[in-house]
């Protein structure tokens, strides 16, 4: 029985599947697992920019029915899945594709923003995988009550793969992507950035949540919850992986409790944010609540400062919500509102809440040395906003990477 | 061989050991583990207020040599350890006490604020535990280079017990304390607070870091790092435990991914904080760094708001640093500094970074409804500061506990 030799879950994104040629490369990669005697579940995204093309068609046609939109959008993954199964068959690997309804990938929530509930019958999926590569459409869920197909939220194909791994007891979930692992800081900004051989769930979750795009936060949160080991590897369409990174539970070495010299593990970058500053807020009960009531929930960070008689509230928001939030704030009587767009949010992510004293002071000092203005900060995580102009980002990233030991030795 | 039936690590705080009678109660509790055939390592704190008494003596004598001060302070644990071993012998349980030097509990760092490095010879400790209850002095470490005895930092007896558990492979670390487990919110504030049967390391770490005193943050961080399961139980001197709480790695149920209705798991309360507000800061490069350079590292939270030409920085600091930090800030030319003491910091702790949108809005609205003024906030964790006056804390805690489902059903 193949399943007794172990089950592997693999996931390929759209870029890895953007042509027939690349799909064949992916099939060859899967063939290696299959030839080693293991069972394989492969999750796929839509080819290249197919989802965007379908989205444009949906917009052009004049209705906004989310149920039917989901049906159209879901076809991208169906095409990838069928083609990958056929590419596998063409090189002698038995394979069958399945969508969310066929597999029982149960979801709940709104169309376009579903959430996984469970894989209904993991034993059935395991028995399929025992006989052939199971190719699964990512991005889809099946609502049991209505029978509807639901498109899942951002990053859901990665999560499909993690859910299948957890439910079917896969030994690991291989996520093939366009970078060869997880870096302490984006290697496009700091070329000698340190790559993690292994990284713990909690740190990876903070990196993902604060803008490191290599894995989506929901995928990491689900992996943490169910103890799924993720391997992040360079996709075969991009070249040959040199080892990638493993996201897993990391158990410390009790013979070396004090092993870490730097508590800061990574720097996450989020572009396209802005600040709305609300000042002249009377120090009266309920004023803050009144302001938050007016504002959309699209706040990245919110800080509040106190003067003797007046307070100020500073909100970091997504760039495209900036004018909306500022206008909402202006509706509150008597306050002064200013806003500033085109900022970049930098988040220093550490291993735990402990032992970070002085990091904010060090961060502000090293930004000052490279003449990057420091707009906003919060201590609990070290969050800094800077202006997106000139080579500010490059300078700041390099300075922080050096200060906090985020480059390779 | 006793050790083959499992090894248990137990820890008792000073209140549990404050009289000969209570020490005998503790011995009877240990006897139950011993009689079940298990090996036992027991870590103790100093009796009652003994450490305070010794500290007063140290202060009165006129020298500030930290090496000798550590020697004096460490004797409290030596007394407890010897007495507990004798109490065990008196009820027929073989027991021997050991201090950090005898066991090889290696530490580094400053006198009075050491950090554990390792337990030098865990096999030797296991062989002791095979023959008799090993009673260990908490609070102590042994510096290998100098041969000095070093007193460890805050909460270190709990950590001693966790380090011993990890190094010797104990099946669990039982920490006996003055509350019967971990509550979502202090039951003295909200009597029907929800008690956790089990709680994950990450949430417990956030609760501890933000002021839930039942376990110290360093102890939880060490347990997380080495995968030590902690059981928090009511001390035998306080009554009979009704089950306590287990702090451990929690693996989710894949058949119920979306099990949690409320993302908020607990409310941590930290009293004795104040705000220093620095306004009129020019929006010029390096100004923030200049201010942070002046300020002591004793900042709990720091937020920064931006006006068109002037910025403001708001810092949450420990009450006893309030005037020092304010004075330091006043040294910066041209800024305006105000401060406000006697605040309480409330931190809503959630399970993960995901799925919390709207929590800040909900928190501010529910505080407004109970007429509690809302001084400061940060979004990444939901942190709120309120004035410590009247029944503000009680009202706020009750409102938030109800809003975020922190009370028992």
mmCIF file of N, CA and C in Angstrom, chain A residues 310-363:
data_model
loop_
_atom_site.group_PDB
_atom_site.id
_atom_site.type_symbol
_atom_site.label_atom_id
_atom_site.label_comp_id
_atom_site.label_asym_id
_atom_site.label_seq_id
_atom_site.Cartn_x
_atom_site.Cartn_y
_atom_site.Cartn_z
ATOM 1 N N UNK A 310 -6.515 68.069 25.536
ATOM 2 C CA UNK A 310 -6.905 67.500 24.248
ATOM 3 C C UNK A 310 -6.070 66.258 23.954
ATOM 4 N N UNK A 311 -6.675 65.295 23.311
ATOM 5 C CA UNK A 311 -5.952 64.078 22.932
ATOM 6 C C UNK A 311 -5.771 64.047 21.415
ATOM 7 N N UNK A 312 -4.921 63.170 20.943
ATOM 8 C CA UNK A 312 -4.813 62.968 19.508
ATOM 9 C C UNK A 312 -4.809 61.473 19.216
ATOM 10 N N UNK A 313 -5.364 61.125 18.078
ATOM 11 C CA UNK A 313 -5.400 59.720 17.668
ATOM 12 C C UNK A 313 -4.716 59.618 16.311
ATOM 13 N N UNK A 314 -3.830 58.678 16.185
ATOM 14 C CA UNK A 314 -3.103 58.508 14.934
ATOM 15 C C UNK A 314 -3.395 57.110 14.408
ATOM 16 N N UNK A 315 -3.842 57.043 13.161
ATOM 17 C CA UNK A 315 -4.207 55.741 12.594
ATOM 18 C C UNK A 315 -3.389 55.443 11.356
ATOM 19 N N UNK A 316 -2.859 54.252 11.310
ATOM 20 C CA UNK A 316 -2.182 53.784 10.107
ATOM 21 C C UNK A 316 -3.225 52.993 9.314
ATOM 22 N N UNK A 317 -3.456 53.390 8.076
ATOM 23 C CA UNK A 317 -4.492 52.723 7.283
ATOM 24 C C UNK A 317 -3.940 52.369 5.907
ATOM 25 N N UNK A 318 -4.646 51.458 5.233
ATOM 26 C CA UNK A 318 -4.258 51.134 3.854
ATOM 27 C C UNK A 318 -4.417 52.391 3.006
ATOM 28 N N UNK A 319 -3.476 52.611 2.101
ATOM 29 C CA UNK A 319 -3.459 53.796 1.237
ATOM 30 C C UNK A 319 -4.820 54.047 0.574
ATOM 31 N N UNK A 320 -5.451 52.972 0.083
ATOM 32 C CA UNK A 320 -6.687 53.192 -0.664
ATOM 33 C C UNK A 320 -7.881 53.503 0.237
ATOM 34 N N UNK A 321 -7.691 53.424 1.565
ATOM 35 C CA UNK A 321 -8.757 53.845 2.486
ATOM 36 C C UNK A 321 -8.461 55.217 3.076
ATOM 37 N N UNK A 322 -7.331 55.801 2.716
ATOM 38 C CA UNK A 322 -6.858 56.998 3.396
ATOM 39 C C UNK A 322 -7.878 58.134 3.349
ATOM 40 N N UNK A 323 -8.381 58.441 2.146
ATOM 41 C CA UNK A 323 -9.287 59.593 2.045
ATOM 42 C C UNK A 323 -10.632 59.270 2.687
ATOM 43 N N UNK A 324 -11.061 58.022 2.562
ATOM 44 C CA UNK A 324 -12.334 57.632 3.192
ATOM 45 C C UNK A 324 -12.252 57.793 4.709
ATOM 46 N N UNK A 325 -11.173 57.270 5.308
ATOM 47 C CA UNK A 325 -11.019 57.354 6.759
ATOM 48 C C UNK A 325 -10.902 58.817 7.206
ATOM 49 N N UNK A 326 -10.113 59.602 6.460
ATOM 50 C CA UNK A 326 -9.959 61.020 6.817
ATOM 51 C C UNK A 326 -11.306 61.733 6.744
ATOM 52 N N UNK A 327 -12.076 61.454 5.712
ATOM 53 C CA UNK A 327 -13.385 62.094 5.584
ATOM 54 C C UNK A 327 -14.323 61.674 6.715
ATOM 55 N N UNK A 328 -14.276 60.385 7.084
ATOM 56 C CA UNK A 328 -15.111 59.911 8.190
ATOM 57 C C UNK A 328 -14.722 60.622 9.483
ATOM 58 N N UNK A 329 -13.410 60.780 9.710
ATOM 59 C CA UNK A 329 -12.944 61.433 10.933
ATOM 60 C C UNK A 329 -13.393 62.897 10.963
ATOM 61 N N UNK A 330 -13.400 63.539 9.800
ATOM 62 C CA UNK A 330 -13.785 64.960 9.747
ATOM 63 C C UNK A 330 -15.231 65.175 10.149
ATOM 64 N N UNK A 331 -16.043 64.119 10.088
ATOM 65 C CA UNK A 331 -17.459 64.243 10.508
ATOM 66 C C UNK A 331 -17.578 64.466 12.007
ATOM 67 N N UNK A 332 -16.532 64.091 12.776
ATOM 68 C CA UNK A 332 -16.597 64.282 14.231
ATOM 69 C C UNK A 332 -16.369 65.756 14.524
ATOM 70 N N UNK A 333 -17.285 66.313 15.327
ATOM 71 C CA UNK A 333 -17.316 67.774 15.535
ATOM 72 C C UNK A 333 -16.072 68.271 16.281
ATOM 73 N N UNK A 334 -15.435 69.283 15.746
ATOM 74 C CA UNK A 334 -14.414 70.005 16.507
ATOM 75 C C UNK A 334 -12.998 69.476 16.384
ATOM 76 N N UNK A 335 -12.814 68.284 15.818
ATOM 77 C CA UNK A 335 -11.451 67.743 15.752
ATOM 78 C C UNK A 335 -10.740 68.287 14.510
ATOM 79 N N UNK A 336 -9.406 68.214 14.542
ATOM 80 C CA UNK A 336 -8.602 68.566 13.371
ATOM 81 C C UNK A 336 -8.046 67.282 12.772
ATOM 82 N N UNK A 337 -8.141 67.160 11.467
ATOM 83 C CA UNK A 337 -7.699 65.926 10.808
ATOM 84 C C UNK A 337 -6.658 66.252 9.740
ATOM 85 N N UNK A 338 -5.520 65.568 9.821
ATOM 86 C CA UNK A 338 -4.554 65.663 8.730
ATOM 87 C C UNK A 338 -4.228 64.247 8.285
ATOM 88 N N UNK A 339 -3.758 64.102 7.058
ATOM 89 C CA UNK A 339 -3.390 62.760 6.614
ATOM 90 C C UNK A 339 -2.143 62.822 5.754
ATOM 91 N N UNK A 340 -1.461 61.713 5.681
ATOM 92 C CA UNK A 340 -0.224 61.630 4.902
ATOM 93 C C UNK A 340 -0.166 60.244 4.289
ATOM 94 N N UNK A 341 -0.052 60.213 2.958
ATOM 95 C CA UNK A 341 -0.034 58.922 2.269
ATOM 96 C C UNK A 341 1.368 58.529 1.843
ATOM 97 N N UNK A 342 1.430 57.461 1.052
ATOM 98 C CA UNK A 342 2.697 57.018 0.464
ATOM 99 C C UNK A 342 3.730 56.657 1.528
ATOM 100 N N UNK A 343 3.277 55.959 2.562
ATOM 101 C CA UNK A 343 4.197 55.521 3.610
ATOM 102 C C UNK A 343 4.491 54.027 3.453
ATOM 103 N N UNK A 344 5.513 53.584 4.118
ATOM 104 C CA UNK A 344 5.858 52.163 4.183
ATOM 105 C C UNK A 344 5.908 51.775 5.651
ATOM 106 N N UNK A 345 5.292 50.670 5.975
ATOM 107 C CA UNK A 345 5.318 50.196 7.351
ATOM 108 C C UNK A 345 6.392 49.100 7.484
ATOM 109 N N UNK A 346 7.264 49.265 8.427
ATOM 110 C CA UNK A 346 8.298 48.263 8.693
ATOM 111 C C UNK A 346 8.019 47.639 10.056
ATOM 112 N N UNK A 347 7.999 46.330 10.135
ATOM 113 C CA UNK A 347 7.758 45.665 11.414
ATOM 114 C C UNK A 347 8.922 44.747 11.757
ATOM 115 N N UNK A 348 9.554 45.019 12.877
ATOM 116 C CA UNK A 348 10.593 44.120 13.384
ATOM 117 C C UNK A 348 9.909 43.013 14.166
ATOM 118 N N UNK A 349 10.115 41.784 13.743
ATOM 119 C CA UNK A 349 9.440 40.648 14.359
ATOM 120 C C UNK A 349 10.432 39.897 15.229
ATOM 121 N N UNK A 350 10.055 39.665 16.478
ATOM 122 C CA UNK A 350 10.966 38.930 17.343
ATOM 123 C C UNK A 350 10.380 37.581 17.716
ATOM 124 N N UNK A 351 11.180 36.798 18.406
ATOM 125 C CA UNK A 351 10.821 35.419 18.690
ATOM 126 C C UNK A 351 9.759 35.286 19.747
ATOM 127 N N UNK A 352 9.781 36.194 20.689
ATOM 128 C CA UNK A 352 8.828 36.094 21.783
ATOM 129 C C UNK A 352 8.656 37.496 22.319
ATOM 130 N N UNK A 353 7.823 37.647 23.307
ATOM 131 C CA UNK A 353 7.573 38.973 23.851
ATOM 132 C C UNK A 353 8.717 39.414 24.758
ATOM 133 N N UNK A 354 9.606 38.525 25.058
ATOM 134 C CA UNK A 354 10.569 38.763 26.118
ATOM 135 C C UNK A 354 11.896 39.283 25.546
ATOM 136 N N UNK A 355 12.655 39.986 26.368
ATOM 137 C CA UNK A 355 14.045 40.313 26.026
ATOM 138 C C UNK A 355 14.215 41.261 24.867
ATOM 139 N N UNK A 356 13.295 42.215 24.661
ATOM 140 C CA UNK A 356 13.492 43.078 23.523
ATOM 141 C C UNK A 356 13.800 44.496 23.933
ATOM 142 N N UNK A 357 14.062 44.719 25.217
ATOM 143 C CA UNK A 357 14.191 46.095 25.673
ATOM 144 C C UNK A 357 15.284 46.805 24.901
ATOM 145 N N UNK A 358 15.012 48.020 24.550
ATOM 146 C CA UNK A 358 15.990 48.805 23.821
ATOM 147 C C UNK A 358 15.871 48.698 22.311
ATOM 148 N N UNK A 359 15.044 47.781 21.786
ATOM 149 C CA UNK A 359 14.988 47.591 20.334
ATOM 150 C C UNK A 359 14.413 48.825 19.630
ATOM 151 N N UNK A 360 13.413 49.460 20.231
ATOM 152 C CA UNK A 360 12.821 50.654 19.610
ATOM 153 C C UNK A 360 13.838 51.787 19.571
ATOM 154 N N UNK A 361 14.583 51.925 20.668
ATOM 155 C CA UNK A 361 15.608 52.957 20.723
ATOM 156 C C UNK A 361 16.699 52.688 19.662
ATOM 157 N N UNK A 362 17.105 51.408 19.544
ATOM 158 C CA UNK A 362 18.124 51.065 18.550
ATOM 159 C C UNK A 362 17.604 51.312 17.135
ATOM 160 N N UNK A 363 16.323 50.943 16.895
ATOM 161 C CA UNK A 363 15.748 51.125 15.561
ATOM 162 C C UNK A 363 15.688 52.611 15.205
#
